[in-house]
C-alpha cells in the first residue's frame, strides 16, 4: 500500500474524461471505459480532499466541544480518512450498475449480477481492509451508500458460505454534484436497454425450444417409419427421447394391427 501524502493524494484511478477518447479504450483497471457520467462524477469528489471547507456535510464530523478554529462543535476529518473515502467511493461508482445503482458486475455467461465484496473493492482502491472498512462505515453514516443484509448460501455438507452483501450508491451523491438529471436520463436508457436485452434473450430461448421440439418431432416420425418398415434403430443422444417415443408409438400400432387382423 502507498504511503499517505497529504500534499499528493493517490487518485491515479480517477481520470478526467477526454473529448478524444474512444469506446475501445481501457481504464486504469484494464476494463472497458465506464459511462461518461460515472467517470465525470469522480473528478469533483477529489475536492473532499483538496478543498474540504466547501463540503461541510461530508468532510466534517460533530464533536462534543466547540472547536476554536471553526467556532462550532465540528472537526475536520483527517486527510488520510478523506483520501480513503474518496478512493473507495470512486471505485464503487466506477463499478456501479446504472440501472440498479448496485455495485458489482454481470457475469458474462449467466448474466446474473454479482456483488463485490469489500475486500475486493479495497484492493482496487489500493487500501488496507481496515481502512476501507472505516471509510465504508463513514460513507454509510452520511447516507451516500447503503448495503443490505448479507446472504448466506447453504453447502452440501450443511455449512453456510457468506455471499457479498448488496451495496448501493445513493442518488443524493449525483444530486449533490449537480448531476441528478443526467443520472435520471442514463438510468432510463440503461433500464430500457436491459429490458430489451431480456426480451431478446427470451425470444432466442423460445426459438431454441421450438427448434428443439421440431427436431425431436421429425426424428420421431423418421424412427416411426423405420420401425414400421421393420428396420432396427439405435437410440442416440440427444434424440433418445424421440426414438423412445417413436418405438412406443410403433408398438401400439403393432398391437392395433394384430387386433384388426
C-alpha positions as semicolon CSV with decimal commas, in nm:
position;residue;x (nm);y (nm);z (nm)
1;X;0,000;0,000;0,000
2;X;0,131;0,351;-0,081
3;X;0,237;0,583;0,200
4;X;-0,013;0,859;0,264
5;X;0,097;1,204;0,149
6;X;-0,132;1,491;0,243
7;X;0,012;1,702;-0,038
8;X;-0,011;1,440;-0,314
9;X;-0,311;1,207;-0,273
10;X;-0,317;0,878;-0,459
11;X;-0,600;0,936;-0,708
12;X;-0,439;0,776;-1,015
13;X;-0,753;0,575;-1,098
14;X;-0,963;0,892;-1,120
15;X;-0,901;1,003;-1,476
16;X;-1,054;1,316;-1,624
17;X;-1,262;1,222;-1,932
18;X;-1,111;1,331;-2,262
19;X;-1,314;1,451;-2,564
20;X;-1,085;1,247;-2,791
21;X;-1,129;0,914;-2,612
22;X;-1,259;0,611;-2,798
23;X;-1,511;0,349;-2,685
24;X;-1,249;0,079;-2,739
25;X;-1,008;0,231;-2,486
26;X;-0,948;0,083;-2,141
27;X;-0,941;0,247;-1,800
28;X;-0,692;0,238;-1,513
29;X;-0,809;-0,112;-1,412
30;X;-0,778;-0,256;-1,763
31;X;-1,154;-0,262;-1,819
32;X;-1,360;-0,103;-2,094
33;X;-1,434;0,263;-2,025
34;X;-1,732;0,311;-1,798
35;X;-2,015;0,552;-1,890
36;X;-1,912;0,916;-1,906
37;X;-2,137;1,009;-1,612
38;X;-1,966;0,768;-1,374
39;X;-1,620;0,889;-1,472
40;X;-1,721;1,254;-1,462
41;X;-1,862;1,249;-1,108
42;X;-1,539;1,105;-0,967
43;X;-1,346;1,421;-1,062
44;X;-1,522;1,669;-0,826
45;X;-1,504;1,408;-0,548
46;X;-1,135;1,492;-0,518
47;X;-1,236;1,826;-0,367
48;X;-1,327;1,642;-0,049
49;X;-0,954;1,606;-0,006
50;X;-0,817;1,922;-0,169
51;X;-1,086;2,171;-0,061
52;X;-1,289;2,018;0,224
53;X;-1,417;2,354;0,354
54;X;-1,663;2,358;0,059
55;X;-1,813;2,027;0,167
56;X;-1,908;2,060;0,532
57;X;-2,164;1,778;0,522
58;X;-1,914;1,518;0,405
59;X;-1,576;1,630;0,536
60;X;-1,657;1,726;0,896
61;X;-1,797;1,541;1,194
62;X;-1,962;1,664;1,512
63;X;-1,780;1,688;1,843
64;X;-1,895;1,740;2,200
65;X;-1,686;2,055;2,246
66;X;-1,652;2,376;2,048
67;X;-1,352;2,375;1,815
68;X;-1,192;2,721;1,816
69;X;-1,077;2,703;1,454
70;X;-1,432;2,662;1,325
71;X;-1,613;2,826;1,619
72;X;-1,852;2,531;1,622
73;X;-1,877;2,179;1,756
74;X;-1,737;2,028;1,436
75;X;-1,398;1,891;1,344
76;X;-1,239;1,834;1,004
77;X;-1,174;1,470;0,926
78;X;-0,806;1,399;0,886
79;X;-0,658;1,389;0,536
80;X;-0,597;1,013;0,542
81;X;-0,964;0,942;0,616
82;X;-1,078;1,180;0,343
83;X;-0,841;1,025;0,091
84;X;-0,962;0,674;0,178
85;X;-1,326;0,781;0,143
86;X;-1,267;0,937;-0,199
87;X;-1,070;0,636;-0,323
88;X;-1,325;0,380;-0,204
89;X;-1,630;0,574;-0,319
90;X;-1,483;0,643;-0,664
91;X;-1,405;0,273;-0,711
92;X;-1,760;0,184;-0,610
93;X;-1,904;0,442;-0,853
94;X;-1,685;0,314;-1,138
95;X;-1,820;-0,037;-1,073
96;X;-2,184;0,068;-1,034
97;X;-2,465;-0,076;-1,244
98;X;-2,650;0,223;-1,382
99;X;-2,994;0,061;-1,392
100;X;-2,995;-0,062;-1,031
101;X;-2,732;0,162;-0,863
102;X;-2,578;-0,158;-0,723
103;X;-2,203;-0,208;-0,702
104;X;-2,099;-0,517;-0,892
105;X;-2,086;-0,672;-1,237
106;X;-2,287;-0,902;-1,459
107;X;-2,148;-1,248;-1,521
108;X;-2,081;-1,272;-1,897
109;X;-2,202;-1,634;-1,909
110;X;-2,502;-1,649;-1,675
111;X;-2,590;-1,276;-1,699
112;X;-2,650;-1,288;-1,322
113;X;-2,549;-0,983;-1,119
114;X;-2,254;-1,043;-0,886
115;X;-2,188;-0,813;-0,590
116;X;-1,835;-0,709;-0,495
117;X;-1,705;-0,791;-0,150
118;X;-1,549;-0,508;0,046
119;X;-1,205;-0,666;0,037
120;X;-1,218;-0,670;-0,345
121;X;-1,315;-0,303;-0,352
122;X;-1,036;-0,225;-0,105
123;X;-0,784;-0,397;-0,329
124;X;-0,899;-0,198;-0,633
125;X;-0,883;0,124;-0,431
126;X;-0,535;0,031;-0,305
127;X;-0,648;0,044;0,058
128;X;-0,596;-0,187;0,350
129;X;-0,910;-0,369;0,456
130;X;-0,937;-0,192;0,797
131;X;-0,901;0,148;0,629
132;X;-1,161;0,056;0,365
133;X;-1,398;-0,070;0,634
134;X;-1,376;0,259;0,824
135;X;-1,427;0,458;0,503
136;X;-1,727;0,242;0,413
137;X;-1,880;0,295;0,758
138;X;-1,838;0,671;0,728
139;X;-1,986;0,686;0,375
140;X;-2,280;0,483;0,500
141;X;-2,330;0,708;0,803
142;X;-2,364;1,020;0,585
143;X;-2,612;0,846;0,354
144;X;-2,402;0,824;0,038
145;X;-2,410;0,445;0,023
146;X;-2,623;0,170;0,174
147;X;-2,597;-0,204;0,199
148;X;-2,844;-0,485;0,253
149;X;-2,807;-0,782;0,484
150;X;-2,551;-1,042;0,386
151;X;-2,691;-1,352;0,217
152;X;-2,568;-1,697;0,320
153;X;-2,574;-1,999;0,091
154;X;-2,610;-2,349;0,235
155;X;-2,348;-2,601;0,124
156;X;-2,397;-2,974;0,064
157;X;-2,227;-3,060;0,396
158;X;-2,469;-2,842;0,593
159;X;-2,233;-2,549;0,642
160;X;-2,302;-2,198;0,516
161;X;-2,096;-1,972;0,295
162;X;-2,147;-1,598;0,314
163;X;-2,202;-1,412;-0,013
164;X;-2,124;-1,048;-0,077
165;X;-2,387;-0,813;0,064
166;X;-2,552;-0,585;-0,195
167;X;-2,406;-0,232;-0,189
168;X;-2,595;0,058;-0,342
169;X;-2,493;0,415;-0,429
170;X;-2,744;0,682;-0,328
171;X;-2,889;0,919;-0,587
172;X;-2,818;1,206;-0,349
173;X;-2,449;1,182;-0,442
174;X;-2,531;1,276;-0,801
175;X;-2,777;1,543;-0,688
176;X;-2,507;1,692;-0,464
177;X;-2,271;1,742;-0,759
178;X;-2,548;1,870;-0,989
179;X;-2,573;1,554;-1,199
180;X;-2,914;1,431;-1,086
181;X;-3,092;1,495;-1,418
182;X;-2,807;1,335;-1,609
183;X;-2,832;1,030;-1,384
184;X;-3,207;1,003;-1,447
185;X;-3,154;1,009;-1,824
186;X;-2,880;0,748;-1,807
187;X;-3,082;0,524;-1,575
188;X;-3,384;0,535;-1,804
189;X;-3,165;0,447;-2,101
190;X;-2,994;0,162;-1,912
191;X;-3,326;0,023;-1,785
192;X;-3,474;0,022;-2,136
193;X;-3,163;-0,143;-2,274
194;X;-3,177;-0,409;-2,002
195;X;-3,545;-0,478;-2,078
196;X;-3,471;-0,506;-2,450
197;X;-3,184;-0,745;-2,377
198;X;-3,408;-0,964;-2,164
199;X;-3,677;-0,963;-2,433
200;X;-3,421;-1,066;-2,695
201;X;-3,292;-1,345;-2,470
202;X;-3,648;-1,465;-2,408
203;X;-3,721;-1,465;-2,782
204;X;-3,396;-1,651;-2,851
205;X;-3,481;-1,912;-2,585
206;X;-3,828;-1,955;-2,737
207;X;-3,681;-2,006;-3,085
208;X;-3,435;-2,258;-2,944
209;X;-3,713;-2,453;-2,770
210;X;-3,923;-2,453;-3,087
211;X;-3,627;-2,571;-3,296
212;X;-3,552;-2,850;-3,048
213;X;-3,917;-2,962;-3,043
214;X;-3,926;-2,962;-3,422
215;X;-3,609;-3,172;-3,446
216;X;-3,744;-3,423;-3,193
217;X;-4,075;-3,444;-3,379
218;X;-3,901;-3,504;-3,712
219;X;-3,677;-3,766;-3,553
220;X;-3,980;-3,941;-3,401
221;X;-4,156;-3,957;-3,738
222;X;-3,841;-4,088;-3,905
223;X;-3,789;-4,356;-3,641
224;X;-4,158;-4,449;-3,653
225;X;-4,136;-4,504;-4,027
226;X;-3,824;-4,715;-3,981
227;X;-3,988;-4,931;-3,714
228;X;-4,299;-4,986;-3,925
229;X;-4,071;-5,093;-4,209
230;X;-3,905;-5,343;-3,974
231;X;-3,571;-5,168;-3,960
232;X;-3,357;-5,167;-3,647
233;X;-3,276;-4,824;-3,499
234;X;-3,031;-4,732;-3,226
235;X;-3,124;-4,450;-2,987
236;X;-2,862;-4,175;-2,981
237;X;-2,840;-3,878;-2,751
238;X;-2,991;-3,617;-2,771
239;X;-3,253;-3,791;-2,988
240;X;-3,305;-4,078;-2,745
241;X;-3,634;-3,931;-2,622
242;X;-3,768;-3,902;-2,975
243;X;-3,654;-4,257;-3,060
244;X;-3,814;-4,396;-2,745
245;X;-4,139;-4,217;-2,823
246;X;-4,135;-4,349;-3,179
247;X;-4,076;-4,704;-3,054
248;X;-4,372;-4,685;-2,813
249;X;-4,595;-4,549;-3,090
250;X;-4,482;-4,831;-3,320
251;X;-4,555;-5,092;-3,051
252;X;-4,905;-4,956;-3,002
253;X;-4,953;-4,957;-3,379
254;X;-4,844;-5,322;-3,394
255;X;-5,093;-5,413;-3,117
256;X;-5,375;-5,240;-3,301
257;X;-5,279;-5,410;-3,629
258;X;-5,282;-5,754;-3,464
259;X;-5,630;-5,692;-3,327
260;X;-5,756;-5,585;-3,667
261;X;-5,616;-5,899;-3,827
